Coordinates of C-alpha atoms in Angstrom, one line a residue:
Chain V
X1 CA -81.8 114.7 -126.6
X2 CA -83.9 116.5 -123.7
X3 CA -87.4 115.1 -122.8
X4 CA -88.5 118.7 -122.4
X5 CA -92.1 117.7 -122.8
X6 CA -92.0 115.3 -124.7
X7 CA -94.4 113.6 -122.8
X8 CA -97.5 114.3 -121.2
X9 CA -100.1 112.9 -118.2
X10 CA -103.3 112.3 -120.0
X11 CA -105.1 110.2 -117.6
X12 CA -106.2 111.4 -113.9
X13 CA -107.9 108.6 -112.3
X14 CA -109.0 108.7 -108.4
X15 CA -111.4 106.9 -106.3
X16 CA -112.8 107.6 -103.3
X17 CA -110.4 108.1 -100.6
X18 CA -109.9 106.9 -97.2
X19 CA -112.2 105.6 -94.9
X20 CA -114.3 103.5 -97.0
X21 CA -114.4 100.3 -98.2
X22 CA -115.3 100.2 -101.3
X23 CA -113.0 97.3 -102.0
X24 CA -111.4 93.9 -99.6
X25 CA -108.4 94.8 -100.7
X26 CA -105.6 97.2 -102.3
X27 CA -106.1 95.6 -106.1
X28 CA -109.9 95.9 -106.5
X29 CA -108.4 99.6 -105.9
X30 CA -106.1 100.0 -108.1
X31 CA -108.5 98.7 -110.4
X32 CA -110.3 100.8 -110.0
X33 CA -108.1 103.9 -110.1
X34 CA -106.7 102.5 -113.9
X35 CA -110.2 102.5 -115.2
X36 CA -111.0 105.4 -113.9
X37 CA -108.0 107.0 -116.1
X38 CA -108.7 105.9 -119.2
X39 CA -112.2 107.1 -118.4
X40 CA -110.7 110.6 -118.2
X41 CA -108.5 110.2 -120.5
X42 CA -111.2 108.5 -123.6
X43 CA -109.0 105.6 -123.8
X44 CA -110.0 101.9 -124.0
X45 CA -108.1 99.6 -121.9
X46 CA -106.6 97.7 -124.9
X47 CA -104.7 101.0 -125.3
X48 CA -102.4 101.0 -123.0
X49 CA -99.3 98.9 -123.3
X50 CA -97.6 99.7 -120.3
X51 CA -98.6 99.1 -116.3
X52 CA -96.0 100.4 -113.7
X53 CA -96.8 100.1 -110.1
X54 CA -95.5 101.5 -106.8
X55 CA -97.7 98.6 -104.1
X56 CA -98.6 100.6 -101.1
X57 CA -97.6 98.8 -97.1
X58 CA -101.0 95.9 -97.5
X59 CA -99.4 94.3 -100.6
X60 CA -95.8 96.1 -100.9
X61 CA -93.9 92.7 -100.0
X62 CA -95.3 91.2 -103.1
X63 CA -92.2 91.2 -105.0
X64 CA -94.5 91.2 -109.2
X65 CA -97.9 93.1 -107.6
X66 CA -97.6 94.8 -111.6
X67 CA -98.2 90.9 -113.1
X68 CA -100.8 90.6 -110.6
X69 CA -102.7 93.7 -111.4
X70 CA -102.2 92.7 -115.6
X71 CA -103.8 89.5 -114.7
X72 CA -106.4 91.1 -112.2
X73 CA -108.0 93.2 -114.4
X74 CA -106.6 91.3 -118.3
X75 CA -104.3 93.5 -119.4
X76 CA -103.0 91.6 -122.9
X77 CA -100.4 92.2 -125.1
X78 CA -98.3 94.7 -123.0
X79 CA -94.7 96.2 -124.3
X80 CA -93.2 97.7 -120.7
X81 CA -94.4 96.6 -117.0
X82 CA -92.4 96.6 -113.3
X83 CA -93.1 96.9 -109.6
X84 CA -91.2 99.6 -108.4
X85 CA -90.5 100.6 -104.7
X86 CA -88.4 103.9 -103.9
X87 CA -91.1 104.9 -101.3
X88 CA -92.7 108.1 -101.3
X89 CA -90.5 109.5 -104.3
X90 CA -91.8 106.1 -106.6
X91 CA -94.8 108.2 -108.0
X92 CA -92.2 110.8 -109.4
X93 CA -89.5 107.5 -110.5
X94 CA -92.3 105.1 -112.6
X95 CA -93.8 108.7 -114.7
X96 CA -90.0 109.8 -115.3
X97 CA -89.4 105.1 -116.1
X98 CA -93.1 105.9 -118.5
X99 CA -91.3 108.9 -120.5
X100 CA -88.0 107.5 -120.8
X101 CA -89.6 104.2 -122.8
X102 CA -92.0 105.9 -124.1
X103 CA -89.6 108.6 -125.9
X104 CA -87.3 105.3 -126.3
X105 CA -90.5 103.7 -128.7
X106 CA -90.7 101.3 -126.3
X107 CA -94.6 102.1 -124.8
X108 CA -97.1 104.1 -126.3
X109 CA -99.4 104.5 -123.4
X110 CA -98.8 103.7 -119.8
X111 CA -100.3 103.3 -116.9
X112 CA -98.7 104.5 -113.4
X113 CA -100.1 103.2 -110.8
X114 CA -100.5 103.7 -106.2
X115 CA -103.1 102.2 -104.4
X116 CA -103.1 100.8 -100.9
X117 CA -106.2 99.4 -98.6
X118 CA -104.8 99.3 -94.9
X119 CA -108.0 100.6 -93.4
X120 CA -109.9 97.2 -92.7
X121 CA -113.6 97.2 -91.8
X122 CA -115.3 97.4 -88.6
X123 CA -115.6 93.8 -87.5
X124 CA -117.9 92.0 -84.9
X125 CA -116.8 91.2 -81.3
X126 CA -116.3 88.6 -81.0
X127 CA -114.4 88.1 -84.4
X128 CA -111.9 90.2 -82.3
X129 CA -110.7 87.6 -79.9
X130 CA -107.5 86.7 -79.8
X131 CA -105.8 89.3 -81.8
X132 CA -103.2 90.7 -79.9
X133 CA -101.3 87.6 -79.1
X134 CA -97.8 87.7 -79.1
X135 CA -97.2 86.4 -82.2
X136 CA -98.6 90.0 -83.5
X137 CA -94.7 91.5 -81.5
X138 CA -92.7 89.0 -83.7
X139 CA -92.0 92.1 -86.3
X140 CA -90.6 93.9 -83.5
X141 CA -86.8 92.7 -82.7
X142 CA -82.8 93.5 -82.2
X143 CA -81.7 96.6 -80.7
X144 CA -84.2 99.3 -82.1
X145 CA -87.1 97.3 -80.8
X146 CA -85.5 96.9 -76.5
X147 CA -85.1 100.2 -76.2
X148 CA -88.5 101.2 -77.8
X149 CA -88.4 102.0 -80.6
X150 CA -90.9 101.1 -83.2
X151 CA -92.6 102.9 -85.9
X152 CA -91.2 105.4 -88.4
X153 CA -92.8 108.6 -86.8
X154 CA -90.6 107.4 -84.3
X155 CA -87.9 107.6 -87.1
X156 CA -88.7 110.4 -88.0
X157 CA -89.1 112.4 -85.0
X158 CA -84.9 112.3 -84.6
X159 CA -84.4 114.2 -87.3
X160 CA -87.0 117.0 -87.1
X161 CA -85.4 117.0 -83.4
X162 CA -82.2 117.4 -84.4
X163 CA -82.9 119.9 -87.1
X164 CA -85.4 121.6 -84.2
X165 CA -82.0 121.7 -81.8
X166 CA -79.7 123.2 -85.4
X167 CA -82.2 125.5 -86.6
X168 CA -84.5 127.0 -84.2
X169 CA -87.9 125.4 -85.1
X170 CA -90.7 125.6 -83.2
X171 CA -93.6 123.5 -83.1
X172 CA -95.6 126.5 -84.4
X173 CA -93.6 125.9 -87.2
X174 CA -94.9 122.5 -87.6
X175 CA -98.4 123.2 -86.4
X176 CA -98.6 126.5 -89.5
X177 CA -97.9 123.4 -92.2
X178 CA -100.7 121.9 -90.8
X179 CA -103.1 124.4 -90.5
X180 CA -102.1 126.0 -94.2
X181 CA -102.6 122.3 -95.6
X182 CA -105.8 122.2 -93.5
X183 CA -107.2 125.6 -94.9
X184 CA -106.6 123.7 -98.6
X185 CA -108.6 120.9 -97.9
X186 CA -111.1 122.9 -96.8
X187 CA -112.0 123.9 -99.6
X188 CA -110.9 120.1 -101.9
X189 CA -114.5 117.8 -101.2
X190 CA -112.7 114.4 -101.8
X191 CA -110.1 115.6 -98.7
X192 CA -110.6 113.3 -95.5
X193 CA -110.5 116.3 -93.6
X194 CA -113.0 118.5 -95.7
X195 CA -115.2 119.1 -93.6
X196 CA -113.4 120.3 -90.2
X197 CA -111.5 123.1 -89.7
X198 CA -108.2 123.5 -87.5
X199 CA -106.8 126.1 -85.8
X200 CA -103.3 126.1 -84.8
X201 CA -104.5 125.8 -81.1
X202 CA -106.1 122.1 -82.0
X203 CA -103.3 121.6 -83.3
X204 CA -101.1 122.1 -80.1
X205 CA -104.0 119.9 -78.1
X206 CA -103.4 117.1 -80.5
X207 CA -101.6 114.1 -78.4
X208 CA -98.5 113.2 -79.2
X209 CA -97.2 110.5 -81.1
X210 CA -93.5 111.0 -80.2
X211 CA -92.3 114.3 -79.3
X212 CA -91.6 116.2 -80.8
X213 CA -94.5 115.3 -83.2
X214 CA -98.5 115.8 -82.4
X215 CA -100.8 113.7 -84.5
X216 CA -101.5 116.4 -86.2
X217 CA -97.7 116.4 -87.7
X218 CA -98.6 113.3 -89.0
X219 CA -100.1 112.3 -92.6
X220 CA -103.0 110.1 -92.7
X221 CA -104.0 106.5 -93.5
X222 CA -106.7 106.3 -96.5
X223 CA -107.9 103.2 -98.6
X224 CA -107.8 104.4 -101.9
X225 CA -105.8 104.5 -105.8
X226 CA -104.6 106.3 -107.9
X227 CA -103.8 105.8 -111.2
X228 CA -102.1 108.4 -114.2
X229 CA -101.5 108.1 -117.7
X230 CA -98.4 108.6 -119.2
X231 CA -98.5 109.1 -123.2
X232 CA -96.1 111.0 -125.9
X233 CA -97.1 114.9 -125.8
X234 CA -98.6 114.4 -129.5
X235 CA -100.6 111.5 -128.5
X236 CA -101.8 113.1 -125.7
X237 CA -103.3 116.3 -127.2
X238 CA -105.8 114.1 -129.0
X239 CA -107.6 112.7 -126.1
X240 CA -109.9 114.1 -124.2
X241 CA -108.4 116.1 -121.5
X242 CA -105.8 119.1 -122.1
X243 CA -102.1 117.8 -121.9
X244 CA -100.4 117.7 -118.8
X245 CA -96.8 118.2 -120.5
X246 CA -94.1 116.5 -118.8
X247 CA -91.6 119.5 -118.9
X248 CA -89.1 118.1 -116.3
X249 CA -88.1 114.7 -114.4
X250 CA -85.5 113.8 -111.9
X251 CA -83.9 112.1 -109.0
X252 CA -81.5 112.6 -106.0
X253 CA -80.8 110.4 -102.6
X254 CA -77.9 111.5 -100.5
X255 CA -77.5 108.6 -98.6
X256 CA -75.8 109.0 -95.0
X257 CA -77.7 109.8 -92.0
X258 CA -80.7 112.4 -92.6
X259 CA -80.2 112.7 -88.3
X260 CA -76.8 114.7 -89.4
X261 CA -77.6 115.2 -92.9
X262 CA -81.0 116.6 -92.1
X263 CA -81.1 117.2 -95.5
X264 CA -83.9 115.7 -98.9
X265 CA -81.8 114.8 -102.0
X266 CA -84.4 117.7 -103.0
X267 CA -80.9 119.7 -104.2
X268 CA -80.2 117.5 -106.7
X269 CA -83.0 115.6 -108.6
X270 CA -84.0 119.6 -108.9
X271 CA -80.5 120.7 -110.5
X272 CA -81.4 117.6 -112.8
X273 CA -85.6 118.7 -113.6
X274 CA -84.5 122.4 -113.9
X275 CA -82.3 121.8 -116.5
X276 CA -84.7 120.0 -118.5
X277 CA -87.2 122.1 -118.2
X278 CA -85.3 125.5 -118.6
X279 CA -87.6 126.7 -115.2
X280 CA -85.9 128.4 -112.4
X281 CA -87.6 128.6 -108.5
X282 CA -89.4 131.8 -109.3
X283 CA -91.3 129.9 -112.3
X284 CA -92.8 127.8 -110.1
X285 CA -96.5 129.1 -109.7
X286 CA -97.2 126.7 -107.3
X287 CA -96.0 123.2 -105.1
X288 CA -97.0 120.1 -104.6
X289 CA -94.4 119.1 -101.9
X290 CA -94.5 115.4 -100.6
X291 CA -95.6 115.8 -97.1
X292 CA -95.6 111.9 -94.9
X293 CA -94.6 115.1 -92.1
X294 CA -95.7 118.6 -91.8
X295 CA -91.4 118.4 -91.4
X296 CA -90.4 117.2 -94.6
X297 CA -92.0 120.0 -95.9
X298 CA -90.6 122.3 -94.2
X299 CA -87.0 120.7 -95.1
X300 CA -88.3 119.9 -98.3
X301 CA -89.1 124.0 -99.2
X302 CA -85.7 124.6 -97.7
X303 CA -83.7 121.7 -100.3
X304 CA -85.6 123.8 -103.0
X305 CA -83.9 126.8 -102.7
X306 CA -87.3 128.5 -101.8
X307 CA -85.5 129.8 -98.8
X308 CA -82.6 129.5 -96.6
X309 CA -81.2 125.9 -95.1
X310 CA -82.8 126.1 -91.1
X311 CA -85.6 128.9 -92.0
X312 CA -88.6 126.6 -93.0
X313 CA -90.0 127.5 -89.6
X314 CA -90.7 131.1 -90.2
X315 CA -90.7 130.8 -94.1
X316 CA -93.8 128.8 -93.7
X317 CA -95.1 130.6 -90.6
X318 CA -97.1 133.8 -92.0
X319 CA -99.4 131.4 -94.2
X320 CA -97.2 132.5 -97.1
X321 CA -98.4 128.9 -98.2
X322 CA -101.8 128.4 -97.0
X323 CA -104.6 129.3 -99.9
X324 CA -104.2 133.1 -100.0
X325 CA -100.8 133.1 -99.9
X326 CA -97.7 134.0 -102.2
X327 CA -96.5 129.7 -102.5
X328 CA -99.4 128.3 -102.7
X329 CA -98.1 124.6 -101.2
X330 CA -100.1 121.2 -100.9
X331 CA -103.2 122.9 -102.4
X332 CA -106.0 120.3 -102.1
X333 CA -104.7 119.2 -98.9
X334 CA -101.9 117.0 -99.0
X335 CA -101.6 114.2 -97.3
X336 CA -101.9 115.8 -93.7
X337 CA -105.4 116.0 -94.9
X338 CA -106.9 115.5 -98.2
X339 CA -105.8 111.1 -98.4
X340 CA -102.9 109.5 -97.9
X341 CA -101.6 107.8 -101.5
X342 CA -97.3 108.1 -100.8
X343 CA -96.4 110.5 -103.9
X344 CA -99.4 109.8 -106.0
X345 CA -101.1 112.1 -103.3
X346 CA -98.9 115.6 -104.8
X347 CA -98.9 114.3 -108.2
X348 CA -102.4 114.0 -108.1
X349 CA -103.1 117.7 -106.7
X350 CA -100.2 118.9 -109.9
X351 CA -102.3 117.6 -112.2
X352 CA -106.1 119.0 -111.3
X353 CA -104.2 121.9 -111.0
X354 CA -101.9 122.7 -114.1
X355 CA -105.5 121.5 -116.1
X356 CA -107.6 124.7 -114.2
X357 CA -109.6 121.3 -112.6
X358 CA -109.2 122.9 -108.9
X359 CA -113.1 124.4 -107.9
X360 CA -112.3 126.2 -105.4
X361 CA -109.0 125.8 -104.8
X362 CA -107.7 126.7 -107.4
X363 CA -104.8 128.7 -107.8
X364 CA -105.1 131.6 -110.1
X365 CA -101.8 131.1 -112.3
X366 CA -101.0 127.6 -112.9
X367 CA -98.7 127.2 -116.0
X368 CA -95.7 125.4 -114.3
X369 CA -96.4 122.5 -110.8
X370 CA -93.2 121.4 -108.9
X371 CA -93.7 118.3 -107.5
X372 CA -91.7 116.1 -105.1
X373 CA -91.8 112.8 -103.5
X374 CA -89.9 111.7 -100.3
X375 CA -89.2 107.6 -99.1
X376 CA -87.7 106.5 -96.0
X377 CA -86.7 109.2 -93.8
X378 CA -85.1 112.0 -96.3
X379 CA -84.2 109.0 -98.1
X380 CA -85.1 108.9 -101.7
X381 CA -86.4 112.4 -103.8
X382 CA -87.8 112.6 -107.1
X383 CA -88.6 115.9 -108.9
X384 CA -91.4 116.7 -111.8
X385 CA -91.7 119.7 -113.5
X386 CA -95.6 119.6 -115.1
X387 CA -97.5 122.1 -117.0
X388 CA -99.8 122.7 -119.2
X389 CA -97.7 124.2 -122.5
X390 CA -95.2 123.2 -124.4
Chain B
X1 CA -97.0 84.7 -66.4
X2 CA -99.2 87.5 -67.7
X3 CA -96.4 90.0 -67.7
X4 CA -95.0 90.5 -70.9
X5 CA -91.9 90.6 -72.0
X6 CA -89.8 93.6 -73.7
X7 CA -87.4 92.2 -77.2
X8 CA -85.2 90.5 -76.8
X9 CA -82.5 91.5 -79.2
X10 CA -81.6 88.5 -81.4
X11 CA -77.9 87.2 -80.4
X12 CA -76.9 87.1 -84.4
X13 CA -73.3 85.1 -85.9
X14 CA -72.2 88.5 -85.9
X15 CA -72.8 90.2 -82.9
X16 CA -71.8 88.0 -80.4
X17 CA -68.5 89.9 -80.3
X18 CA -70.5 92.8 -79.0
X19 CA -73.2 90.8 -76.3
X20 CA -69.6 89.1 -75.3
X21 CA -68.1 92.6 -74.4
X22 CA -71.6 93.9 -72.9
X23 CA -71.7 91.3 -70.3
X24 CA -68.5 92.3 -69.0
X25 CA -69.3 96.2 -69.1
X26 CA -67.6 97.2 -73.1
X27 CA -68.9 98.6 -75.1
X28 CA -67.5 97.6 -78.8
X29 CA -67.9 98.1 -82.4
X30 CA -67.0 97.4 -85.4
X31 CA -64.1 98.6 -86.9
X32 CA -62.6 97.9 -90.6
X33 CA -58.9 96.9 -90.9
X34 CA -58.7 98.1 -94.1
X35 CA -59.5 101.8 -94.2
X36 CA -60.1 101.7 -89.7
X37 CA -64.3 103.0 -90.3
X38 CA -65.8 102.0 -87.2
X39 CA -69.6 101.0 -87.9
X40 CA -72.5 100.3 -85.8
X41 CA -74.7 97.8 -85.4
X42 CA -72.8 94.9 -87.5
X43 CA -71.8 95.0 -90.6
X44 CA -70.5 92.4 -93.0
X45 CA -69.0 95.1 -95.4
X46 CA -67.3 98.6 -94.7
X47 CA -70.3 101.3 -95.9
X48 CA -66.8 103.4 -97.0
X49 CA -63.8 101.0 -98.6
X50 CA -66.0 97.7 -99.3
X51 CA -63.5 95.9 -97.2
X52 CA -65.1 92.6 -95.9
X53 CA -62.9 93.2 -93.0
X54 CA -63.4 93.4 -89.7
X55 CA -61.5 93.8 -85.7
X56 CA -64.6 94.4 -82.9
X57 CA -63.1 97.2 -80.6
X58 CA -63.6 98.1 -77.5
X59 CA -65.1 102.8 -77.3
X60 CA -64.3 105.1 -74.4
X61 CA -69.1 105.1 -74.6
X62 CA -69.0 108.6 -73.9
X63 CA -70.6 110.5 -76.6
X64 CA -73.5 112.9 -76.7
X65 CA -77.4 112.6 -77.3
X66 CA -77.2 113.7 -80.8
X67 CA -81.5 113.6 -81.5
X68 CA -83.9 112.2 -79.6
X69 CA -87.2 111.3 -79.2
X70 CA -90.4 110.6 -76.9
X71 CA -92.3 107.9 -77.0
X72 CA -96.4 108.6 -76.2
X73 CA -97.9 105.4 -78.5
X74 CA -97.5 102.5 -77.1
X75 CA -96.5 99.9 -80.0
X76 CA -95.8 97.1 -78.0
X77 CA -97.5 95.9 -74.4
X78 CA -94.4 95.4 -72.6
X79 CA -93.5 99.5 -72.6
X80 CA -97.3 100.2 -72.5
X81 CA -96.6 101.8 -68.5
X82 CA -93.6 103.2 -69.5
X83 CA -94.9 105.9 -71.8
X84 CA -94.2 108.7 -72.2
X85 CA -90.3 107.4 -72.4
X86 CA -87.1 108.8 -74.2
X87 CA -85.4 106.9 -77.2
X88 CA -81.9 108.7 -77.8
X89 CA -79.6 108.3 -80.4
X90 CA -75.9 108.9 -78.9
X91 CA -73.0 109.7 -81.4
X92 CA -70.1 108.2 -79.2
X93 CA -67.2 110.7 -79.0
X94 CA -64.9 108.2 -82.2
X95 CA -68.5 108.8 -84.0
X96 CA -70.5 105.7 -84.7
X97 CA -74.2 106.7 -83.5
X98 CA -76.2 104.5 -81.3
X99 CA -79.6 104.3 -80.4
X100 CA -80.4 103.7 -77.2
X101 CA -82.6 104.7 -74.0
X102 CA -80.9 107.1 -70.8
X103 CA -81.3 106.0 -67.3
X104 CA -81.6 108.8 -64.4
X105 CA -83.0 111.5 -66.5
X106 CA -86.6 112.8 -66.9
X107 CA -87.1 112.8 -70.5
X108 CA -88.8 116.4 -70.2
X109 CA -85.1 117.3 -69.2
X110 CA -83.3 115.3 -71.9
X111 CA -81.7 118.5 -74.4
X112 CA -79.8 117.2 -77.8
X113 CA -76.3 117.6 -77.2
X114 CA -76.3 116.4 -73.5
X115 CA -72.2 114.0 -72.6
X116 CA -73.4 111.2 -71.6
X117 CA -71.8 107.7 -70.6
X118 CA -72.8 104.2 -71.2
X119 CA -74.3 101.7 -68.5
X120 CA -74.8 98.4 -69.2
X121 CA -78.4 96.8 -67.8
X122 CA -78.4 92.8 -67.1
X123 CA -81.9 91.8 -69.6
X124 CA -80.3 87.7 -69.3
X125 CA -77.8 85.5 -68.2
X126 CA -76.8 86.6 -72.1
X127 CA -77.2 90.0 -73.2
X128 CA -76.6 93.0 -71.3
X129 CA -78.5 95.9 -73.2
X130 CA -76.0 98.9 -73.2
X131 CA -77.9 102.4 -72.2
X132 CA -76.6 106.1 -70.8
X133 CA -76.2 108.4 -68.0
X134 CA -75.8 112.4 -68.1
X135 CA -71.7 112.7 -67.9
X136 CA -69.9 115.6 -66.7
X137 CA -68.9 117.7 -69.3
X138 CA -65.6 117.0 -70.7

């Protein structure tokens, strides 16, 4: 049986985002996010019986992060838990896992959580001595480090460069995505770049990180936590907020070398999710597209079929995805301009928009939202189709 | 000694034949002896046919630039004096793609599709690193 609209997102919790030190570690942000989601839904902590956790970079090596969070916030007698990691595709995958378990009668009320705290408060000068010792660079090993290849941006840059070579996309196209998302962020009080406008010239003037990526092609770094609570659609209707129905869900993971495929797993995930939801691309009112880099948005829009392969550059160049454009994309500012909570950033904004809680940035037609998650370097992909009506 | 050394690749048991060949000025990759698929870096199991059997075979050292980036950040202090520098992915004529650097060409002159050939740069008595330089097409 199809899972279409069997389940819904009933609660959303978002902490303060960005350079804040409200908690000393990720678990603190996770706890606050769950508390906020419970309050949003009008639920008590004891009503949770499922807890799925996607730990961010500061606790991703913890193999039992979800148990640690359970203990840290005194949750008892859960019937479902897991620590999950498909990178940026995890948020969608957590919602899928929750919905499947609820439909199977194995859980009733599942919190899906992401949190991270990579930013540290400024320290007195005296405490900085000794930082940057040789030991800190032990992370670099193997042949890649010998050639000076470090970090995800450098790896992603290979894919972007090849794409630009093959299809003729330019930094103007990438910049158009950065500018569009910033325009959305300027309408979102929760966005880290809410108060800072951005022009295409500013984009070009931002320093290079790993060409072809400027600083403003890259996502933010954020402290914070996000939680959504998934339950049955029936149960959700009795709660405080209008249900955001989960109409379709899918995953797609192509494998292979992204420098050669130049593609995400979106076509596979879309096929599954759109079939379940019974929707076509023309039914999508807004798209929350995973944006670790500007480039990722370009490729993902193509792979969902909003334009032909290779035409993503011209597609975004004319303000189409900006406020007032025909396809609202990353309406909160995305991870480039609002906050970097991996796949929970697009999930969070979709819930806000479908509910109609977007304030100044609320899009007029918000019946059906597309949410994409992307992990690694176009390595993993998840799709959610969310809707106001069942 | 104040100069910070660049990271030196670990000579794992799996990679010994690669570094032995590199010292002799030869570029070798693994070849699955079941299905013939070539691969680099070393793996114990063929991703194509799942065979555990392999041999190291010499390749031409010729290929073309599949892609490249230009690193403007000093992620490692040993590279601080070199930024901006380019890292390339070379698609060898025989198939595998290998991360490396180009020598004898400025970063802003590197292009995707540029024909290149391997050269070896001695790091120490044990390790020589394959790098690439532009070559005439064909």
